[in-house]
mmCIF file with all atom_site columns, C-alpha atoms in Angstrom:
data_model
loop_
_atom_site.group_PDB
_atom_site.id
_atom_site.type_symbol
_atom_site.label_atom_id
_atom_site.label_alt_id
_atom_site.label_comp_id
_atom_site.label_asym_id
_atom_site.label_entity_id
_atom_site.label_seq_id
_atom_site.pdbx_PDB_ins_code
_atom_site.Cartn_x
_atom_site.Cartn_y
_atom_site.Cartn_z
_atom_site.occupancy
_atom_site.B_iso_or_equiv
_atom_site.pdbx_formal_charge
_atom_site.auth_seq_id
_atom_site.auth_comp_id
_atom_site.auth_asym_id
_atom_site.auth_atom_id
_atom_site.pdbx_PDB_model_num
ATOM 1   C CA . ASP A 1 1   ? 63.959 -133.157 -163.611 1.00 0.00 ? 1232 ASP A CA 1
ATOM 2   C CA . GLY A 1 2   ? 62.215 -136.401 -164.528 1.00 0.00 ? 1233 GLY A CA 1
ATOM 3   C CA . GLY A 1 3   ? 59.227 -136.342 -166.765 1.00 0.00 ? 1234 GLY A CA 1
ATOM 4   C CA . ILE A 1 4   ? 57.547 -137.267 -170.010 1.00 0.00 ? 1235 ILE A CA 1
ATOM 5   C CA . THR A 1 5   ? 58.369 -135.553 -173.284 1.00 0.00 ? 1236 THR A CA 1
ATOM 6   C CA . GLN A 1 6   ? 55.962 -135.678 -176.183 1.00 0.00 ? 1237 GLN A CA 1
ATOM 7   C CA . SER A 1 7   ? 56.841 -134.348 -179.587 1.00 0.00 ? 1238 SER A CA 1
ATOM 8   C CA . PRO A 1 8   ? 55.846 -132.627 -181.679 1.00 0.00 ? 1239 PRO A CA 1
ATOM 9   C CA . LYS A 1 9   ? 53.319 -130.388 -179.913 1.00 0.00 ? 1240 LYS A CA 1
ATOM 10  C CA . TYR A 1 10  ? 51.379 -129.855 -183.144 1.00 0.00 ? 1241 TYR A CA 1
ATOM 11  C CA . LEU A 1 11  ? 51.280 -132.233 -186.097 1.00 0.00 ? 1242 LEU A CA 1
ATOM 12  C CA . PHE A 1 12  ? 49.539 -132.068 -189.432 1.00 0.00 ? 1243 PHE A CA 1
ATOM 13  C CA . ARG A 1 13  ? 48.809 -135.066 -191.597 1.00 0.00 ? 1244 ARG A CA 1
ATOM 14  C CA . LYS A 1 14  ? 47.719 -135.404 -195.173 1.00 0.00 ? 1245 LYS A CA 1
ATOM 15  C CA . GLU A 1 15  ? 45.102 -137.941 -196.126 1.00 0.00 ? 1246 GLU A CA 1
ATOM 16  C CA . GLY A 1 16  ? 46.633 -141.396 -196.562 1.00 0.00 ? 1247 GLY A CA 1
ATOM 17  C CA . GLN A 1 17  ? 49.785 -140.679 -194.585 1.00 0.00 ? 1248 GLN A CA 1
ATOM 18  C CA . ASN A 1 18  ? 51.073 -142.463 -191.544 1.00 0.00 ? 1249 ASN A CA 1
ATOM 19  C CA . VAL A 1 19  ? 52.472 -140.261 -188.784 1.00 0.00 ? 1250 VAL A CA 1
ATOM 20  C CA . THR A 1 20  ? 54.382 -141.155 -185.626 1.00 0.00 ? 1251 THR A CA 1
ATOM 21  C CA . LEU A 1 21  ? 54.023 -139.385 -182.300 1.00 0.00 ? 1252 LEU A CA 1
ATOM 22  C CA . SER A 1 22  ? 56.979 -139.549 -179.953 1.00 0.00 ? 1253 SER A CA 1
ATOM 23  C CA . CYS A 1 23  ? 56.835 -140.231 -176.211 1.00 0.00 ? 1254 CYS A CA 1
ATOM 24  C CA . GLU A 1 24  ? 59.925 -140.463 -174.047 1.00 0.00 ? 1255 GLU A CA 1
ATOM 25  C CA . GLN A 1 25  ? 60.137 -140.781 -170.249 1.00 0.00 ? 1256 GLN A CA 1
ATOM 26  C CA . ASN A 1 26  ? 63.108 -140.615 -167.895 1.00 0.00 ? 1257 ASN A CA 1
ATOM 27  C CA . LEU A 1 27  ? 61.176 -141.686 -164.812 1.00 0.00 ? 1258 LEU A CA 1
ATOM 28  C CA . ASN A 1 28  ? 62.228 -145.335 -165.064 1.00 0.00 ? 1259 ASN A CA 1
ATOM 29  C CA . HIS A 1 29  ? 58.554 -146.333 -165.165 1.00 0.00 ? 1260 HIS A CA 1
ATOM 30  C CA . ASP A 1 30  ? 57.554 -149.781 -166.360 1.00 0.00 ? 1261 ASP A CA 1
ATOM 31  C CA . ALA A 1 31  ? 54.098 -148.919 -167.685 1.00 0.00 ? 1262 ALA A CA 1
ATOM 32  C CA . MET A 1 32  ? 53.326 -146.490 -170.500 1.00 0.00 ? 1263 MET A CA 1
ATOM 33  C CA . TYR A 1 33  ? 50.023 -145.474 -172.043 1.00 0.00 ? 1264 TYR A CA 1
ATOM 34  C CA . TRP A 1 34  ? 48.577 -143.639 -175.018 1.00 0.00 ? 1265 TRP A CA 1
ATOM 35  C CA . TYR A 1 35  ? 45.262 -141.827 -174.717 1.00 0.00 ? 1266 TYR A CA 1
ATOM 36  C CA . ARG A 1 36  ? 43.119 -139.944 -177.166 1.00 0.00 ? 1267 ARG A CA 1
ATOM 37  C CA . GLN A 1 37  ? 41.056 -136.936 -176.096 1.00 0.00 ? 1268 GLN A CA 1
ATOM 38  C CA . ASP A 1 38  ? 38.178 -135.539 -178.138 1.00 0.00 ? 1269 ASP A CA 1
ATOM 39  C CA . PRO A 1 39  ? 36.092 -132.477 -177.213 1.00 0.00 ? 1270 PRO A CA 1
ATOM 40  C CA . GLY A 1 40  ? 33.434 -133.290 -174.630 1.00 0.00 ? 1271 GLY A CA 1
ATOM 41  C CA . GLN A 1 41  ? 34.737 -136.800 -174.048 1.00 0.00 ? 1272 GLN A CA 1
ATOM 42  C CA . GLY A 1 42  ? 36.904 -138.394 -171.428 1.00 0.00 ? 1273 GLY A CA 1
ATOM 43  C CA . LEU A 1 43  ? 40.342 -139.729 -172.263 1.00 0.00 ? 1274 LEU A CA 1
ATOM 44  C CA . ARG A 1 44  ? 40.168 -143.049 -174.073 1.00 0.00 ? 1275 ARG A CA 1
ATOM 45  C CA . LEU A 1 45  ? 42.908 -145.663 -173.977 1.00 0.00 ? 1276 LEU A CA 1
ATOM 46  C CA . ILE A 1 46  ? 44.526 -146.534 -177.310 1.00 0.00 ? 1277 ILE A CA 1
ATOM 47  C CA . TYR A 1 47  ? 47.387 -148.834 -176.283 1.00 0.00 ? 1278 TYR A CA 1
ATOM 48  C CA . TYR A 1 48  ? 49.379 -149.581 -173.175 1.00 0.00 ? 1279 TYR A CA 1
ATOM 49  C CA . SER A 1 49  ? 52.602 -151.358 -172.381 1.00 0.00 ? 1280 SER A CA 1
ATOM 50  C CA . GLN A 1 50  ? 53.516 -152.820 -169.025 1.00 0.00 ? 1281 GLN A CA 1
ATOM 51  C CA . ILE A 1 51  ? 56.990 -153.993 -169.960 1.00 0.00 ? 1282 ILE A CA 1
ATOM 52  C CA . VAL A 1 52  ? 59.515 -153.710 -172.766 1.00 0.00 ? 1283 VAL A CA 1
ATOM 53  C CA . ASN A 1 53  ? 58.627 -155.646 -175.928 1.00 0.00 ? 1284 ASN A CA 1
ATOM 54  C CA . ASP A 1 54  ? 55.041 -156.148 -174.796 1.00 0.00 ? 1285 ASP A CA 1
ATOM 55  C CA . PHE A 1 55  ? 51.903 -154.070 -175.325 1.00 0.00 ? 1286 PHE A CA 1
ATOM 56  C CA . GLN A 1 56  ? 48.127 -154.485 -175.292 1.00 0.00 ? 1287 GLN A CA 1
ATOM 57  C CA . LYS A 1 57  ? 45.282 -152.875 -177.175 1.00 0.00 ? 1288 LYS A CA 1
ATOM 58  C CA . GLY A 1 58  ? 43.076 -150.444 -175.351 1.00 0.00 ? 1289 GLY A CA 1
ATOM 59  C CA . ASP A 1 59  ? 39.497 -149.476 -176.127 1.00 0.00 ? 1290 ASP A CA 1
ATOM 60  C CA . ILE A 1 60  ? 40.172 -147.742 -179.457 1.00 0.00 ? 1291 ILE A CA 1
ATOM 61  C CA . ALA A 1 61  ? 43.264 -149.388 -180.954 1.00 0.00 ? 1292 ALA A CA 1
ATOM 62  C CA . GLU A 1 62  ? 41.984 -149.694 -184.530 1.00 0.00 ? 1293 GLU A CA 1
ATOM 63  C CA . GLY A 1 63  ? 44.053 -147.599 -186.925 1.00 0.00 ? 1294 GLY A CA 1
ATOM 64  C CA . TYR A 1 64  ? 46.950 -147.228 -184.488 1.00 0.00 ? 1295 TYR A CA 1
ATOM 65  C CA . SER A 1 65  ? 50.160 -149.136 -183.839 1.00 0.00 ? 1296 SER A CA 1
ATOM 66  C CA . VAL A 1 66  ? 52.863 -148.930 -181.158 1.00 0.00 ? 1297 VAL A CA 1
ATOM 67  C CA . SER A 1 67  ? 56.246 -150.352 -180.268 1.00 0.00 ? 1298 SER A CA 1
ATOM 68  C CA . ARG A 1 68  ? 58.143 -150.676 -176.993 1.00 0.00 ? 1299 ARG A CA 1
ATOM 69  C CA . GLU A 1 69  ? 61.729 -151.501 -177.864 1.00 0.00 ? 1300 GLU A CA 1
ATOM 70  C CA . LYS A 1 70  ? 63.154 -149.475 -174.995 1.00 0.00 ? 1301 LYS A CA 1
ATOM 71  C CA . LYS A 1 71  ? 61.800 -148.848 -171.501 1.00 0.00 ? 1302 LYS A CA 1
ATOM 72  C CA . GLU A 1 72  ? 61.888 -145.096 -171.941 1.00 0.00 ? 1303 GLU A CA 1
ATOM 73  C CA . SER A 1 73  ? 60.215 -144.875 -175.341 1.00 0.00 ? 1304 SER A CA 1
ATOM 74  C CA . PHE A 1 74  ? 56.681 -145.693 -176.516 1.00 0.00 ? 1305 PHE A CA 1
ATOM 75  C CA . PRO A 1 75  ? 55.982 -144.182 -179.963 1.00 0.00 ? 1306 PRO A CA 1
ATOM 76  C CA . LEU A 1 76  ? 52.481 -144.192 -181.432 1.00 0.00 ? 1307 LEU A CA 1
ATOM 77  C CA . THR A 1 77  ? 51.861 -144.441 -185.178 1.00 0.00 ? 1308 THR A CA 1
ATOM 78  C CA . VAL A 1 78  ? 48.578 -143.147 -186.523 1.00 0.00 ? 1309 VAL A CA 1
ATOM 79  C CA . THR A 1 79  ? 48.025 -145.083 -189.719 1.00 0.00 ? 1310 THR A CA 1
ATOM 80  C CA . SER A 1 80  ? 45.969 -144.207 -192.783 1.00 0.00 ? 1311 SER A CA 1
ATOM 81  C CA . ALA A 1 81  ? 43.437 -146.766 -191.523 1.00 0.00 ? 1312 ALA A CA 1
ATOM 82  C CA . GLN A 1 82  ? 42.448 -144.369 -188.739 1.00 0.00 ? 1313 GLN A CA 1
ATOM 83  C CA . LYS A 1 83  ? 39.602 -142.517 -190.428 1.00 0.00 ? 1314 LYS A CA 1
ATOM 84  C CA . ASN A 1 84  ? 39.168 -139.757 -187.875 1.00 0.00 ? 1315 ASN A CA 1
ATOM 85  C CA . PRO A 1 85  ? 42.632 -139.016 -186.490 1.00 0.00 ? 1316 PRO A CA 1
ATOM 86  C CA . THR A 1 86  ? 42.093 -135.366 -185.570 1.00 0.00 ? 1317 THR A CA 1
ATOM 87  C CA . ALA A 1 87  ? 42.397 -135.293 -181.784 1.00 0.00 ? 1318 ALA A CA 1
ATOM 88  C CA . PHE A 1 88  ? 44.625 -134.496 -178.860 1.00 0.00 ? 1319 PHE A CA 1
ATOM 89  C CA . TYR A 1 89  ? 46.950 -137.370 -177.938 1.00 0.00 ? 1320 TYR A CA 1
ATOM 90  C CA . LEU A 1 90  ? 48.379 -137.823 -174.463 1.00 0.00 ? 1321 LEU A CA 1
ATOM 91  C CA . CYS A 1 91  ? 51.121 -140.170 -173.351 1.00 0.00 ? 1322 CYS A CA 1
ATOM 92  C CA . ALA A 1 92  ? 51.420 -141.261 -169.728 1.00 0.00 ? 1323 ALA A CA 1
ATOM 93  C CA . SER A 1 93  ? 53.573 -143.507 -167.590 1.00 0.00 ? 1324 SER A CA 1
ATOM 94  C CA . SER A 1 94  ? 53.260 -145.183 -164.224 1.00 0.00 ? 1325 SER A CA 1
ATOM 95  C CA . PRO A 1 95  ? 55.601 -147.153 -161.967 1.00 0.00 ? 1326 PRO A CA 1
ATOM 96  C CA . ASP A 1 96  ? 52.735 -149.516 -161.185 1.00 0.00 ? 1327 ASP A CA 1
ATOM 97  C CA . ARG A 1 97  ? 51.580 -151.908 -163.897 1.00 0.00 ? 1328 ARG A CA 1
ATOM 98  C CA . ALA A 1 98  ? 48.256 -152.474 -162.143 1.00 0.00 ? 1329 ALA A CA 1
ATOM 99  C CA . GLY A 1 99  ? 47.188 -148.850 -162.386 1.00 0.00 ? 1330 GLY A CA 1
ATOM 100 C CA . GLY A 1 100 ? 47.064 -148.218 -158.675 1.00 0.00 ? 1331 GLY A CA 1
ATOM 101 C CA . GLN A 1 101 ? 49.600 -145.415 -158.648 1.00 0.00 ? 1332 GLN A CA 1
ATOM 102 C CA . PRO A 1 102 ? 49.414 -141.911 -160.117 1.00 0.00 ? 1333 PRO A CA 1
ATOM 103 C CA . GLN A 1 103 ? 50.128 -141.604 -163.761 1.00 0.00 ? 1334 GLN A CA 1
ATOM 104 C CA . HIS A 1 104 ? 52.486 -138.947 -165.067 1.00 0.00 ? 1335 HIS A CA 1
ATOM 105 C CA . PHE A 1 105 ? 51.357 -137.251 -168.268 1.00 0.00 ? 1336 PHE A CA 1
ATOM 106 C CA . GLY A 1 106 ? 53.120 -135.519 -171.108 1.00 0.00 ? 1337 GLY A CA 1
ATOM 107 C CA . ASP A 1 107 ? 51.943 -132.184 -172.527 1.00 0.00 ? 1338 ASP A CA 1
ATOM 108 C CA . GLY A 1 108 ? 50.239 -133.835 -175.481 1.00 0.00 ? 1339 GLY A CA 1
ATOM 109 C CA . THR A 1 109 ? 50.350 -133.692 -179.269 1.00 0.00 ? 1340 THR A CA 1
ATOM 110 C CA . ARG A 1 110 ? 47.531 -132.098 -181.233 1.00 0.00 ? 1341 ARG A CA 1
ATOM 111 C CA . LEU A 1 111 ? 47.068 -133.865 -184.573 1.00 0.00 ? 1342 LEU A CA 1
ATOM 112 C CA . SER A 1 112 ? 45.133 -132.268 -187.407 1.00 0.00 ? 1343 SER A CA 1
ATOM 113 C CA . ILE A 1 113 ? 44.287 -133.409 -190.921 1.00 0.00 ? 1344 ILE A CA 1
ATOM 114 C CA . LEU A 1 114 ? 45.177 -131.109 -193.808 1.00 0.00 ? 1345 LEU A CA 1
ATOM 115 C CA . LYS B 2 1   ? 25.756 -145.098 -168.877 1.00 0.00 ? 174  LYS B CA 1
ATOM 116 C CA . ASN B 2 2   ? 29.309 -143.892 -168.288 1.00 0.00 ? 175  ASN B CA 1
ATOM 117 C CA . GLU B 2 3   ? 31.212 -145.706 -165.571 1.00 0.00 ? 176  GLU B CA 1
ATOM 118 C CA . VAL B 2 4   ? 32.531 -142.387 -164.230 1.00 0.00 ? 177  VAL B CA 1
ATOM 119 C CA . GLU B 2 5   ? 30.208 -139.409 -164.017 1.00 0.00 ? 178  GLU B CA 1
ATOM 120 C CA . GLN B 2 6   ? 31.290 -135.905 -163.053 1.00 0.00 ? 179  GLN B CA 1
ATOM 121 C CA . SER B 2 7   ? 29.185 -132.896 -162.096 1.00 0.00 ? 180  SER B CA 1
ATOM 122 C CA . PRO B 2 8   ? 28.869 -130.153 -162.893 1.00 0.00 ? 181  PRO B CA 1
ATOM 123 C CA . GLN B 2 9   ? 30.151 -130.224 -166.469 1.00 0.00 ? 182  GLN B CA 1
ATOM 124 C CA . ASN B 2 10  ? 30.959 -126.495 -166.319 1.00 0.00 ? 183  ASN B CA 1
ATOM 125 C CA . LEU B 2 11  ? 31.463 -124.260 -163.322 1.00 0.00 ? 184  LEU B CA 1
ATOM 126 C CA . THR B 2 12  ? 31.919 -120.500 -163.088 1.00 0.00 ? 185  THR B CA 1
ATOM 127 C CA . ALA B 2 13  ? 32.996 -118.858 -159.855 1.00 0.00 ? 186  ALA B CA 1
ATOM 128 C CA . GLN B 2 14  ? 34.164 -115.554 -158.437 1.00 0.00 ? 187  GLN B CA 1
ATOM 129 C CA . GLU B 2 15  ? 37.588 -115.343 -156.865 1.00 0.00 ? 188  GLU B CA 1
ATOM 130 C CA . GLY B 2 16  ? 37.458 -116.437 -153.258 1.00 0.00 ? 189  GLY B CA 1
ATOM 131 C CA . GLU B 2 17  ? 34.481 -118.777 -153.582 1.00 0.00 ? 190  GLU B CA 1
ATOM 132 C CA . PHE B 2 18  ? 34.468 -122.356 -152.292 1.00 0.00 ? 191  PHE B CA 1
ATOM 133 C CA . ILE B 2 19  ? 34.293 -124.848 -155.170 1.00 0.00 ? 192  ILE B CA 1
ATOM 134 C CA . THR B 2 20  ? 33.015 -128.432 -155.142 1.00 0.00 ? 193  THR B CA 1
ATOM 135 C CA . ILE B 2 21  ? 33.291 -130.895 -158.018 1.00 0.00 ? 194  ILE B CA 1
ATOM 136 C CA . ASN B 2 22  ? 31.659 -134.298 -157.699 1.00 0.00 ? 195  ASN B CA 1
ATOM 137 C CA . CYS B 2 23  ? 32.518 -137.695 -159.122 1.00 0.00 ? 196  CYS B CA 1
ATOM 138 C CA . SER B 2 24  ? 30.418 -140.862 -159.011 1.00 0.00 ? 197  SER B CA 1
ATOM 139 C CA . TYR B 2 25  ? 31.492 -144.231 -160.333 1.00 0.00 ? 198  TYR B CA 1
ATOM 140 C CA . SER B 2 26  ? 29.831 -147.581 -160.838 1.00 0.00 ? 199  SER B CA 1
ATOM 141 C CA . VAL B 2 27  ? 32.704 -150.085 -160.775 1.00 0.00 ? 200  VAL B CA 1
ATOM 142 C CA . GLY B 2 28  ? 34.817 -151.561 -158.013 1.00 0.00 ? 201  GLY B CA 1
ATOM 143 C CA . ILE B 2 29  ? 38.091 -149.703 -157.743 1.00 0.00 ? 202  ILE B CA 1
ATOM 144 C CA . SER B 2 30  ? 41.466 -149.871 -156.065 1.00 0.00 ? 203  SER B CA 1
ATOM 145 C CA . ALA B 2 31  ? 41.966 -146.098 -156.248 1.00 0.00 ? 204  ALA B CA 1
ATOM 146 C CA . LEU B 2 32  ? 40.474 -142.843 -157.508 1.00 0.00 ? 205  LEU B CA 1
ATOM 147 C CA . HIS B 2 33  ? 42.494 -140.064 -159.083 1.00 0.00 ? 206  HIS B CA 1
ATOM 148 C CA . TRP B 2 34  ? 41.864 -136.352 -159.479 1.00 0.00 ? 207  TRP B CA 1
ATOM 149 C CA . LEU B 2 35  ? 43.717 -134.699 -162.352 1.00 0.00 ? 208  LEU B CA 1
ATOM 150 C CA . GLN B 2 36  ? 44.052 -131.115 -163.523 1.00 0.00 ? 209  GLN B CA 1
ATOM 151 C CA . GLN B 2 37  ? 44.330 -130.261 -167.218 1.00 0.00 ? 210  GLN B CA 1
ATOM 152 C CA . HIS B 2 38  ? 45.695 -126.848 -168.057 1.00 0.00 ? 211  HIS B CA 1
ATOM 153 C CA . PRO B 2 39  ? 44.490 -124.822 -171.081 1.00 0.00 ? 212  PRO B CA 1
ATOM 154 C CA . GLY B 2 40  ? 47.559 -125.928 -173.044 1.00 0.00 ? 213  GLY B CA 1
ATOM 155 C CA . GLY B 2 41  ? 46.564 -129.564 -172.573 1.00 0.00 ? 214  GLY B CA 1
ATOM 156 C CA . GLY B 2 42  ? 49.111 -130.837 -170.062 1.00 0.00 ? 215  GLY B CA 1
ATOM 157 C CA . ILE B 2 43  ? 47.728 -132.941 -167.224 1.00 0.00 ? 216  ILE B CA 1
ATOM 158 C CA . VAL B 2 44  ? 48.912 -132.976 -163.627 1.00 0.00 ? 217  VAL B CA 1
ATOM 159 C CA . SER B 2 45  ? 47.962 -135.566 -161.041 1.00 0.00 ? 218  SER B CA 1
ATOM 160 C CA . LEU B 2 46  ? 46.468 -133.847 -157.976 1.00 0.00 ? 219  LEU B CA 1
ATOM 161 C CA . PHE B 2 47  ? 45.401 -136.719 -155.719 1.00 0.00 ? 220  PHE B CA 1
ATOM 162 C CA . MET B 2 48  ? 45.175 -140.471 -155.568 1.00 0.00 ? 221  MET B CA 1
ATOM 163 C CA . LEU B 2 49  ? 42.680 -141.759 -152.984 1.00 0.00 ? 222  LEU B CA 1
ATOM 164 C CA . SER B 2 50  ? 41.642 -145.168 -151.791 1.00 0.00 ? 223  SER B CA 1
ATOM 165 C CA . SER B 2 51  ? 39.835 -143.982 -148.629 1.00 0.00 ? 224  SER B CA 1
ATOM 166 C CA . GLY B 2 52  ? 39.132 -140.941 -146.489 1.00 0.00 ? 225  GLY B CA 1
ATOM 167 C CA . LYS B 2 53  ? 40.433 -137.492 -147.268 1.00 0.00 ? 226  LYS B CA 1
ATOM 168 C CA . LYS B 2 54  ? 43.564 -135.803 -148.557 1.00 0.00 ? 227  LYS B CA 1
ATOM 169 C CA . LYS B 2 55  ? 44.582 -132.144 -148.487 1.00 0.00 ? 228  LYS B CA 1
ATOM 170 C CA . HIS B 2 56  ? 47.173 -130.246 -150.458 1.00 0.00 ? 229  HIS B CA 1
ATOM 171 C CA . GLY B 2 57  ? 47.231 -126.497 -150.033 1.00 0.00 ? 230  GLY B CA 1
ATOM 172 C CA . ARG B 2 58  ? 43.763 -125.170 -150.940 1.00 0.00 ? 231  ARG B CA 1
ATOM 173 C CA . LEU B 2 59  ? 42.676 -128.460 -152.482 1.00 0.00 ? 232  LEU B CA 1
ATOM 174 C CA . ILE B 2 60  ? 40.843 -131.174 -150.554 1.00 0.00 ? 233  ILE B CA 1
ATOM 175 C CA . ALA B 2 61  ? 39.720 -134.520 -151.945 1.00 0.00 ? 234  ALA B CA 1
ATOM 176 C CA . THR B 2 62  ? 37.371 -136.942 -150.228 1.00 0.00 ? 235  THR B CA 1
ATOM 177 C CA . ILE B 2 63  ? 36.104 -140.374 -151.134 1.00 0.00 ? 236  ILE B CA 1
ATOM 178 C CA . ASN B 2 64  ? 33.257 -142.547 -149.847 1.00 0.00 ? 237  ASN B CA 1
ATOM 179 C CA . ILE B 2 65  ? 33.913 -146.075 -151.037 1.00 0.00 ? 238  ILE B CA 1
ATOM 180 C CA . GLN B 2 66  ? 30.526 -147.417 -149.922 1.00 0.00 ? 239  GLN B CA 1
ATOM 181 C CA . GLU B 2 67  ? 28.652 -144.744 -151.855 1.00 0.00 ? 240  GLU B CA 1
ATOM 182 C CA . LYS B 2 68  ? 31.114 -144.827 -154.793 1.00 0.00 ? 241  LYS B CA 1
ATOM 183 C CA . HIS B 2 69  ? 31.475 -141.070 -154.661 1.00 0.00 ? 242  HIS B CA 1
ATOM 184 C CA . SER B 2 70  ? 34.313 -138.556 -154.434 1.00 0.00 ? 243  SER B CA 1
ATOM 185 C CA . SER B 2 71  ? 34.470 -134.788 -154.182 1.00 0.00 ? 244  SER B CA 1
ATOM 186 C CA . LEU B 2 72  ? 37.190 -132.280 -154.976 1.00 0.00 ? 245  LEU B CA 1
ATOM 187 C CA . HIS B 2 73  ? 36.997 -129.010 -153.062 1.00 0.00 ? 246  HIS B CA 1
ATOM 188 C CA . ILE B 2 74  ? 38.901 -125.802 -153.725 1.00 0.00 ? 247  ILE B CA 1
ATOM 189 C CA . THR B 2 75  ? 38.927 -123.265 -150.929 1.00 0.00 ? 248  THR B CA 1
ATOM 190 C CA . ALA B 2 76  ? 39.431 -119.542 -151.639 1.00 0.00 ? 249  ALA B CA 1
ATOM 191 C CA . SER B 2 77  ? 39.403 -120.089 -155.411 1.00 0.00 ? 250  SER B CA 1
ATOM 192 C CA . HIS B 2 78  ? 41.716 -118.024 -157.597 1.00 0.00 ? 251  HIS B CA 1
ATOM 193 C CA . PRO B 2 79  ? 41.793 -117.338 -161.356 1.00 0.00 ? 252  PRO B CA 1
ATOM 194 C CA . ARG B 2 80  ? 44.879 -119.569 -161.646 1.00 0.00 ? 253  ARG B CA 1
ATOM 195 C CA . ASP B 2 81  ? 42.646 -122.498 -160.579 1.00 0.00 ? 254  ASP B CA 1
ATOM 196 C CA . SER B 2 82  ? 40.846 -122.211 -163.923 1.00 0.00 ? 255  SER B CA 1
ATOM 197 C CA . ALA B 2 83  ? 41.325 -125.551 -165.630 1.00 0.00 ? 256  ALA B CA 1
ATOM 198 C CA . VAL B 2 84  ? 39.588 -128.799 -166.452 1.00 0.00 ? 257  VAL B CA 1
ATOM 199 C CA . TYR B 2 85  ? 39.394 -131.169 -163.485 1.00 0.00 ? 258  TYR B CA 1
ATOM 200 C CA . ILE B 2 86  ? 39.194 -134.848 -164.338 1.00 0.00 ? 259  ILE B CA 1
ATOM 201 C CA . CYS B 2 87  ? 38.178 -137.763 -162.140 1.00 0.00 ? 260  CYS B CA 1
ATOM 202 C CA . ALA B 2 88  ? 39.582 -141.188 -163.031 1.00 0.00 ? 261  ALA B CA 1
ATOM 203 C CA . VAL B 2 89  ? 39.233 -144.583 -161.360 1.00 0.00 ? 262  VAL B CA 1
ATOM 204 C CA . SER B 2 90  ? 41.504 -147.622 -161.243 1.00 0.00 ? 263  SER B CA 1
ATOM 205 C CA . PRO B 2 91  ? 39.590 -150.884 -161.406 1.00 0.00 ? 264  PRO B CA 1
ATOM 206 C CA . ALA B 2 92  ? 42.018 -153.383 -159.943 1.00 0.00 ? 265  ALA B CA 1
ATOM 207 C CA . GLY B 2 93  ? 44.563 -154.600 -162.487 1.00 0.00 ? 266  GLY B CA 1
ATOM 208 C CA . THR B 2 94  ? 43.309 -152.568 -165.434 1.00 0.00 ? 267  THR B CA 1
ATOM 209 C CA . ALA B 2 95  ? 43.917 -149.154 -166.929 1.00 0.00 ? 268  ALA B CA 1
ATOM 210 C CA . LEU B 2 96  ? 42.247 -145.970 -165.713 1.00 0.00 ? 269  LEU B CA 1
ATOM 211 C CA . ILE B 2 97  ? 38.670 -145.059 -166.628 1.00 0.00 ? 270  ILE B CA 1
ATOM 212 C CA . PHE B 2 98  ? 38.197 -141.312 -167.011 1.00 0.00 ? 271  PHE B CA 1
ATOM 213 C CA . GLY B 2 99  ? 35.291 -138.967 -166.482 1.00 0.00 ? 272  GLY B CA 1
ATOM 214 C CA . LYS B 2 100 ? 34.587 -136.283 -169.082 1.00 0.00 ? 273  LYS B CA 1
ATOM 215 C CA . GLY B 2 101 ? 35.945 -133.530 -166.885 1.00 0.00 ? 274  GLY B CA 1
ATOM 216 C CA . THR B 2 102 ? 34.617 -130.375 -165.244 1.00 0.00 ? 275  THR B CA 1
ATOM 217 C CA . THR B 2 103 ? 35.633 -127.049 -166.755 1.00 0.00 ? 276  THR B CA 1
ATOM 218 C CA . LEU B 2 104 ? 36.207 -124.477 -164.015 1.00 0.00 ? 277  LEU B CA 1
ATOM 219 C CA . SER B 2 105 ? 36.507 -120.775 -164.722 1.00 0.00 ? 278  SER B CA 1
ATOM 220 C CA . VAL B 2 106 ? 37.331 -118.429 -161.855 1.00 0.00 ? 279  VAL B CA 1
ATOM 221 C CA . SER B 2 107 ? 37.081 -114.711 -162.477 1.00 0.00 ? 280  SER B CA 1
ATOM 222 C CA . SER B 2 108 ? 38.633 -111.919 -160.426 1.00 0.00 ? 281  SER B CA 1
#
């Protein structure tokens, strides 16, 4: 079955470390997204990519970086510059670059600081 | 003011009750989405609406474009419906804007 795979499900980071969250999709979707979810808040867009080798910053990109070398993969790196990284991170994809079609979501990665 | 407002924030119901969750938005949109987030965190897309009404099983979603308002109804609610329901809108050509979600708990 097609879908989005995020790994790991739980991730722990020490202060000053960079960590990379994996997102892979086999839906042949052009667009991919990374969201951050904090308690009591709606999902906020970190980065999105509408095509391979291209990506744009979302609302809260500071302290994060991404790459899109392959259509099916969109990894997110949480850098040491992100001062409050503890959150739930969701990856999504869509066949429609304009956002007018349903997005498919992964099961998320919960990141915690040790 | 948030661009997407949901109400209520929390909702408790007895099994079998009719549930309504509301969503109001303040921007022009090309579509509105209703999503369901399970306790483990995974999100499933329930509906995408640009006008009128859609039905899937016990779930019904309606949208009034003029009033910038949508409702999600659950008929004959069941404990397995317990989840967070999220409204999101698609302003044309940009990424989704999400509401904060409504936490539904249905007890037997």
